[in-house]
Coordinates of C-alpha atoms in Angstrom, one line a residue:
X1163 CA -23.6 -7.6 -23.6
X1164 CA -21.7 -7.6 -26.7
X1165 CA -20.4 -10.4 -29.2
X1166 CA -16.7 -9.0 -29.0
X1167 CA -15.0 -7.0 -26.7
X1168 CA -11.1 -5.3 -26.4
X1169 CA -8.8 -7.1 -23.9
X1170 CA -4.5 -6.3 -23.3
X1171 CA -2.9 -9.3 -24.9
X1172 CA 0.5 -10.5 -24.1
X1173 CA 1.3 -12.3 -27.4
X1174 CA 5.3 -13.5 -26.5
X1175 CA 6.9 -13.4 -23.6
X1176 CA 9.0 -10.3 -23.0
X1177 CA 7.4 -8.6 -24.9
X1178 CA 5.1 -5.5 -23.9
X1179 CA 0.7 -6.1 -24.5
X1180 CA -0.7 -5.2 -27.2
X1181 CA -4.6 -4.6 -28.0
X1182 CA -6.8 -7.1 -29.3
X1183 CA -10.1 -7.7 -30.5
X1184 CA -11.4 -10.7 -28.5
X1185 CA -15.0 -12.8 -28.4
X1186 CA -17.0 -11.9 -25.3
X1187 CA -17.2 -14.2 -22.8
X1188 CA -20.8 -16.2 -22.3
X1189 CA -22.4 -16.1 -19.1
X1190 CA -22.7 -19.2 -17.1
X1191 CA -24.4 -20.8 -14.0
X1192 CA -21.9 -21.3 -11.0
X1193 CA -19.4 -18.2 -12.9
X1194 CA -20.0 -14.6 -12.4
X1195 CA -19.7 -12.5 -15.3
X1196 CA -18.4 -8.7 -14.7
X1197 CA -17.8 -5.9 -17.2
X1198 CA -14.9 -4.0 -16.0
X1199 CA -14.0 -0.5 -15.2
X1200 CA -10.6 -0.6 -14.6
X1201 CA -7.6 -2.7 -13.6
X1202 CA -4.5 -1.9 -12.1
X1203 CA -0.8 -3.3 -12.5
X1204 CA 1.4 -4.7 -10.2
X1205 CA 5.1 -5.8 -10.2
X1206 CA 4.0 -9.2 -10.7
X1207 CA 2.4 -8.5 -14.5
X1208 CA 5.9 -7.5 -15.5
X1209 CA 7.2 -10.7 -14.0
X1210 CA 4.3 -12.7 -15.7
X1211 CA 5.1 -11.0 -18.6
X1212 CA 8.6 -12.0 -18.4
X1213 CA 7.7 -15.7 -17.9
X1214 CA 9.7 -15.5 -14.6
X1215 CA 6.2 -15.3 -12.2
X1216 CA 5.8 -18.1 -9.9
X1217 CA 2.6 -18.8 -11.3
X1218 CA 3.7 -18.7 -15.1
X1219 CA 1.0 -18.6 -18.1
X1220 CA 1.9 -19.3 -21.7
X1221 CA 1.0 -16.7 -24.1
X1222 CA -1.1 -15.3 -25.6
X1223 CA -2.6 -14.2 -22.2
X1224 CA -4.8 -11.5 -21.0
X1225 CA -2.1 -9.5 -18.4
X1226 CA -4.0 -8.1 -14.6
X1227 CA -4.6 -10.0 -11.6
X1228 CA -7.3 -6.9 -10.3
X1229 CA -9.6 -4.6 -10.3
X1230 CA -13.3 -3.1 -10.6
X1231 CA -16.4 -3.5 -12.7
X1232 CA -20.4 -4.1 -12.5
X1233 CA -22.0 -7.8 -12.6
X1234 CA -23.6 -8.6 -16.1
X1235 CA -24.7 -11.8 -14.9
X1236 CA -24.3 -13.5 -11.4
X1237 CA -25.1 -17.1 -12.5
X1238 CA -27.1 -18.1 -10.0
X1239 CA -24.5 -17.3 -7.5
X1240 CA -25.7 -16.7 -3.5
X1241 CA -25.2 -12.7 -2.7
X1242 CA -24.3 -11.6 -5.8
X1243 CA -26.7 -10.0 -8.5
X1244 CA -26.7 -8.0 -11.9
X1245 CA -25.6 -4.6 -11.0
X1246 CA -23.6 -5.2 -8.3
X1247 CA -20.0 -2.9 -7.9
X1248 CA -17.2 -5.3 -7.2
X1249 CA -13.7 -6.1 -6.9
X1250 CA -12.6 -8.7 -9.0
X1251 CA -9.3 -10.7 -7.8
X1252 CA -8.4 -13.1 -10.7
X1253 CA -6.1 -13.5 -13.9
X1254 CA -6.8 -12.0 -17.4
X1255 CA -8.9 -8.6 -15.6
X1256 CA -7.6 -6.2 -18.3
X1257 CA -10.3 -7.3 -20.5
X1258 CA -13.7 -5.1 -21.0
X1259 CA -15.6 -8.3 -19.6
X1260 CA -14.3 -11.2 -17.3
X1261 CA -15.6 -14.9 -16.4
X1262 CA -14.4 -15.2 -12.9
X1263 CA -15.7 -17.9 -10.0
X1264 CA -17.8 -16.3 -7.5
X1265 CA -14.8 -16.4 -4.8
X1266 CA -12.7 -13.8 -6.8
X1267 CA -15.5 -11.1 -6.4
X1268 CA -16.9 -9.1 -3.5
X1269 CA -18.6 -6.6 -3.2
X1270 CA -17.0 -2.7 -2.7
X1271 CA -18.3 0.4 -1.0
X1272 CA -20.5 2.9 -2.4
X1273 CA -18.3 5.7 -1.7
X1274 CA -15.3 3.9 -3.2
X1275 CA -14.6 4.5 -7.2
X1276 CA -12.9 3.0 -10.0
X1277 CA -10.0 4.3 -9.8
X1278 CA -9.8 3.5 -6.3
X1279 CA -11.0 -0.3 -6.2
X1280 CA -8.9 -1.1 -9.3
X1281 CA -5.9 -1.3 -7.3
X1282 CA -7.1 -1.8 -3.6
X1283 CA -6.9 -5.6 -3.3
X1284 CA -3.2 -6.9 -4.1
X1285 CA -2.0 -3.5 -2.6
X1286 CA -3.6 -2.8 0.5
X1287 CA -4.4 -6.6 1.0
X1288 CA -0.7 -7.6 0.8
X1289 CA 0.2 -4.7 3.4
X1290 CA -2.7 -5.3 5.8
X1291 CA -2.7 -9.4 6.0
X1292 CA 1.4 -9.0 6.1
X1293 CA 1.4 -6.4 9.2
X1294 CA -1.4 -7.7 10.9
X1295 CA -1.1 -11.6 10.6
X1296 CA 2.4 -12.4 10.1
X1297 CA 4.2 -9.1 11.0
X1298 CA 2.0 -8.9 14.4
X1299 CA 2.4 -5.6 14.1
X1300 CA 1.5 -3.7 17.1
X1301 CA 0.9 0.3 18.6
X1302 CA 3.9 1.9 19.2
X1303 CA 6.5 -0.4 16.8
X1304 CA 8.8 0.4 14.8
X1305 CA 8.2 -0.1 11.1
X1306 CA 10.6 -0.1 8.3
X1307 CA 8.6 0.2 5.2
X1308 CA 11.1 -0.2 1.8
X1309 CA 10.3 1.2 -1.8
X1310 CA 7.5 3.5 0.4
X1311 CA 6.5 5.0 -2.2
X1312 CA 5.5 2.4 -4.5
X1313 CA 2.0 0.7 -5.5
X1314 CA 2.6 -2.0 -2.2
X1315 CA 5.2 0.4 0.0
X1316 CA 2.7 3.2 0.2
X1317 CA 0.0 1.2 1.3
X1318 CA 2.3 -0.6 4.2
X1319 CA 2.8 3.4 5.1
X1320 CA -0.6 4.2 5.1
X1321 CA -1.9 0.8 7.3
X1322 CA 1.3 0.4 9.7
X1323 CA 0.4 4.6 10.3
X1324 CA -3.4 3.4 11.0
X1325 CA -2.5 1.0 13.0
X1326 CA -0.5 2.8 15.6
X1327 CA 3.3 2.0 14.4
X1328 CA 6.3 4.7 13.8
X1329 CA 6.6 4.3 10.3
X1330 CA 10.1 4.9 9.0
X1331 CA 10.0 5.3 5.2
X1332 CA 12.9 4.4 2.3
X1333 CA 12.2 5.5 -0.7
X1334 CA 14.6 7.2 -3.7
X1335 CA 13.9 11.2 -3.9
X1336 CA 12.6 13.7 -1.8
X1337 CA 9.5 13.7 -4.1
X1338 CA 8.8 10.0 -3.1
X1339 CA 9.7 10.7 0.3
X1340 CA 7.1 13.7 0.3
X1341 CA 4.4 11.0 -0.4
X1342 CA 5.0 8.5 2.0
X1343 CA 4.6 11.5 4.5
X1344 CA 1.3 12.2 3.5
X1345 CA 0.1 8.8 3.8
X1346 CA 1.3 9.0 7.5
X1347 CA 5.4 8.3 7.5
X1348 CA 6.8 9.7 10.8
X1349 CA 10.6 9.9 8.9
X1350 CA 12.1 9.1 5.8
X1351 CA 15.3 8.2 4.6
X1352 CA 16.3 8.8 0.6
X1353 CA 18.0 5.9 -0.8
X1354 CA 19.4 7.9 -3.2
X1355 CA 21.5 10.1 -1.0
X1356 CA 22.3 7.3 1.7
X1357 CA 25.6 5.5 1.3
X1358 CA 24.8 3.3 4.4
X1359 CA 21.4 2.1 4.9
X1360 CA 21.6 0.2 7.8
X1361 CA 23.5 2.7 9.6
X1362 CA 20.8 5.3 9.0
X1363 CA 18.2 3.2 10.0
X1364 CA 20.2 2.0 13.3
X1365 CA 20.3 5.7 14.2
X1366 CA 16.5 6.6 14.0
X1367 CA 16.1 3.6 16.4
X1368 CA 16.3 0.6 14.1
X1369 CA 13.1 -1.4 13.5
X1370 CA 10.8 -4.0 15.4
X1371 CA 9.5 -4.8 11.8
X1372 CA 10.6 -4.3 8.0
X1373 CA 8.6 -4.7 5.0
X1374 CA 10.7 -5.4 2.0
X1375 CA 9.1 -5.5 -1.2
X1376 CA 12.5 -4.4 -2.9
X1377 CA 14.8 -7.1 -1.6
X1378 CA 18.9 -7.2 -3.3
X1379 CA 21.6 -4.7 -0.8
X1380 CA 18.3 -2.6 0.6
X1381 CA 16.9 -5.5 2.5
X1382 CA 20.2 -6.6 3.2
X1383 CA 20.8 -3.2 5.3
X1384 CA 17.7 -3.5 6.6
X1385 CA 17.7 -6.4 8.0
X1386 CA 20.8 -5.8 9.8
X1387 CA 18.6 -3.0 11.6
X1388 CA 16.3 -5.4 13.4
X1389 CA 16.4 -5.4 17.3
X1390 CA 16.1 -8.5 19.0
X1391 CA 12.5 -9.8 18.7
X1392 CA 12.2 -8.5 14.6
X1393 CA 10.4 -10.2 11.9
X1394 CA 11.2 -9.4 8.4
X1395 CA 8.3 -9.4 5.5
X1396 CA 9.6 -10.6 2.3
X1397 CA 6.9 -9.4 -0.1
X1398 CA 8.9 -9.0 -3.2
X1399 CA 11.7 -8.6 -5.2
X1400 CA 11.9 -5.1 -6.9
X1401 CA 15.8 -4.7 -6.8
X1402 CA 15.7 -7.4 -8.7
X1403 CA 16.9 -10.3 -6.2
X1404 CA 15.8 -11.4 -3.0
X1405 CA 18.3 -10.4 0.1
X1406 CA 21.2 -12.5 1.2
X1407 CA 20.2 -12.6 5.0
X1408 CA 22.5 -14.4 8.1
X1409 CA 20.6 -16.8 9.6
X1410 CA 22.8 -17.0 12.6
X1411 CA 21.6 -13.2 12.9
X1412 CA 18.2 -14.2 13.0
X1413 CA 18.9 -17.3 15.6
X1414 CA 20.9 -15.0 17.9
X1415 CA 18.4 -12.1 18.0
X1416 CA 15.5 -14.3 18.1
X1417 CA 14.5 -12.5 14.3
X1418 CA 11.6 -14.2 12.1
X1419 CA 11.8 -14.3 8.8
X1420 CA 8.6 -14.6 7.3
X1421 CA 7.7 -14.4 3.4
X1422 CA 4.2 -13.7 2.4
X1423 CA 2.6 -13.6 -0.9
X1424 CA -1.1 -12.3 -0.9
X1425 CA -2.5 -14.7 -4.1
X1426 CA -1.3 -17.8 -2.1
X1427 CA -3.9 -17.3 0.3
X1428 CA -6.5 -17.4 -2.0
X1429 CA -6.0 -21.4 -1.3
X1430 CA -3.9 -21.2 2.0
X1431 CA -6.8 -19.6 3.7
X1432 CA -9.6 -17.7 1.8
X1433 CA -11.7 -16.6 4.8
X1434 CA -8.1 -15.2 6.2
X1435 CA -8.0 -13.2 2.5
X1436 CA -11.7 -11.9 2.9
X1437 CA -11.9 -11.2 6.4
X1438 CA -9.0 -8.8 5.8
X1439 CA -10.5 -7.2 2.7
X1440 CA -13.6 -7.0 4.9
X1441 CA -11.7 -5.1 7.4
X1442 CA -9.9 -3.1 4.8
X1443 CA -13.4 -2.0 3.9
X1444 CA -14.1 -1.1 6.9
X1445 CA -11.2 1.5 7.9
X1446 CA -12.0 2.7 4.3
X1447 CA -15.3 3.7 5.5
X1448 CA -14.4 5.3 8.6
X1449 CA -11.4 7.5 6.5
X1450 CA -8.2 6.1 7.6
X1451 CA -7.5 5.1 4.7
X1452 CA -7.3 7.2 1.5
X1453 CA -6.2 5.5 -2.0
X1454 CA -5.0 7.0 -4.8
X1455 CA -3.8 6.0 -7.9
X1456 CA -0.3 7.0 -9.6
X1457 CA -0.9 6.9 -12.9
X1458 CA -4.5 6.7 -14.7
X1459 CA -4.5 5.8 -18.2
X1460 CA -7.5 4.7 -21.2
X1461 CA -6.2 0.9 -22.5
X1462 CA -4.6 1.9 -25.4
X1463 CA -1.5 3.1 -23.5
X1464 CA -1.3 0.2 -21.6
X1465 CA 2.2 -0.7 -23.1
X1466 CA 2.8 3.0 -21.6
X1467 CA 1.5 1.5 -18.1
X1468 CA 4.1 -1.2 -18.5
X1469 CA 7.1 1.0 -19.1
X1470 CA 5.7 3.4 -16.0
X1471 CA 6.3 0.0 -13.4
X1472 CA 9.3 -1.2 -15.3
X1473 CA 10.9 2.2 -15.4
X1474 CA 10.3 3.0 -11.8
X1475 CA 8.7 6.0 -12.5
X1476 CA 5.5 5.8 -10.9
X1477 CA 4.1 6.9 -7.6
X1478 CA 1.2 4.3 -6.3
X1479 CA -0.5 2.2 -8.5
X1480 CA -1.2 2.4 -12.3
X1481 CA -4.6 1.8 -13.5
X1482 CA -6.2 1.2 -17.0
X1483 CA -9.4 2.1 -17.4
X1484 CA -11.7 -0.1 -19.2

């Protein structure tokens, strides 16, 4: 353990992090402290960033709400030890050493690295408690998955594909569209090159459910896809408002409109948040399920990382090594 450590510092709202020189944190009884390997970004730094995230912080803050590491010290803390490989789901993870309470770490797989766990939770959590609680996603549906080929869409892919479901994918380029293939997209649809959405996605066979982390004219059209008996995941806001949707729509086609955000749960209903990172695990194990990050980059370009999400410009998720 050292006396000072590096950590990503946002120093002013809008503003992009920069790298400081921090005191270490001190071990404590009841806290587990983990030295990081990596953390990954999600849409919901930027927003933080921004000062526009639903749970705001004042700066200076450290940005990341996950990734990976090995305890330093457990704290006396049942199940967990010194050495342990873990996830760490909390605030302030793009620092070389966090303080978190023992309910944001569990334990990972042997077989699973950095790279890999860095970005696992928020991703793959969001997509498998959305499809399989709320969504009821079932063999044989029809799944809608927007922005398919980012850090959330991907996963939805690759879990609704596990799962059984015919996975339409949207996404902007026939690149993108390539990758939500491989992760087990039966068709895709290019954004880009489609004047009308919901037309195109009425014509494959429309949907039983959509996943929307995009939101704005996109989950407009693809909500107006539904067939009688849909539900429609709000996860997010990428096109950078949420969707205008009819209500009487949803009322006359018997349609549920559910929104879910994954961090809520963590008070909502924890054992719902690790029995589904448990069963993550699990399919992890048995190779249905294959993560990969977009971009991997050392902290000093982490203001690089930042401009990668904003920009649009990266397939998967973008992870910092520590």
């Amino acid at each position: 353990m050292t006396d000072m450590i590096r950590a990503a510092m946002i120093e002013a709202l809008g503003q992009d992090p920069v790298i400081r020189t921090i005191p270490a944190p001190a071990p404590q009884a009841g806290r587990v402290l983990v030295r990081m390997a990596a953390s990954a970004l999600n849409f919901a730094d930027l927003l933080k960033a921004r000062g526009q995230y639903q749970e705001p912080a004042d700066p200076p803050f450290v940005p990341g709400l996950e990734g990976a590491g090995t305890i330093l010290s457990a704290g006396g803390c049942p199940g967990l030890e010194a050495g342990m490989r873990v996830v760490v789901s909390a605030p302030g993870t793009m620092a070389e050493q966090v303080l978190v309470d023992p309910q944001a770490v569990q334990p990972m797989p042997d077989a699973m690295g950095w790279d890999q766990a860095a970005g696992f939770q928020v991703a793959y959590g969001t997509s498998h408690l959305a499809l399989a609680g709320r969504g009821g996603l079932a063999e044989g549906d029809r799944l809608v998955v927007l922005g398919a080929a980012g850090g959330v869409g991907l996963t939805a892919v690759e879990i609704g594909a596990a799962m059984g479901a015919h996975v339409v994918a949207v996404a902007r380029g026939a690149d993108k569209l390539e990758v939500a293939r491989r992760a087990g997209a039966a068709e895709g649809i290019d954004s880009a090159d489609c004047p009308d959405l919901r037309a195109a996605l009425r014509a494959l066979g429309g949907a039983d459910v959509v996943y929307d982390p995009v939101g704005a004219e996109p989950g407009e059209a693809a909500f107006g896809a539904l067939r009688p008996g849909g539900r429609f995941l709000a996860i997010g806001f990428a096109g950078g408002r949420p969707p205008t949707l009819p209500l009487n729509h949803a009322l006359v086609k018997n349609i549920a409109i559910h929104g879910f955000y994954w961090g809520g749960y963590r008070s909502l209903d924890p054992q719902a948040l690790q029995g589904s990172m448990c069963a993550l695990f699990d399919l992890f194990e048995a190779g249905r399920l294959s993560p990969v990050a977009g971009d991997v980059l050392p902290l000093d370009q982490v203001a690089r990382g930042f401009g990668l999400l904003r920009d649009r410009k990266s397939v998967g998720k973008v992870v910092i090594t520590l």
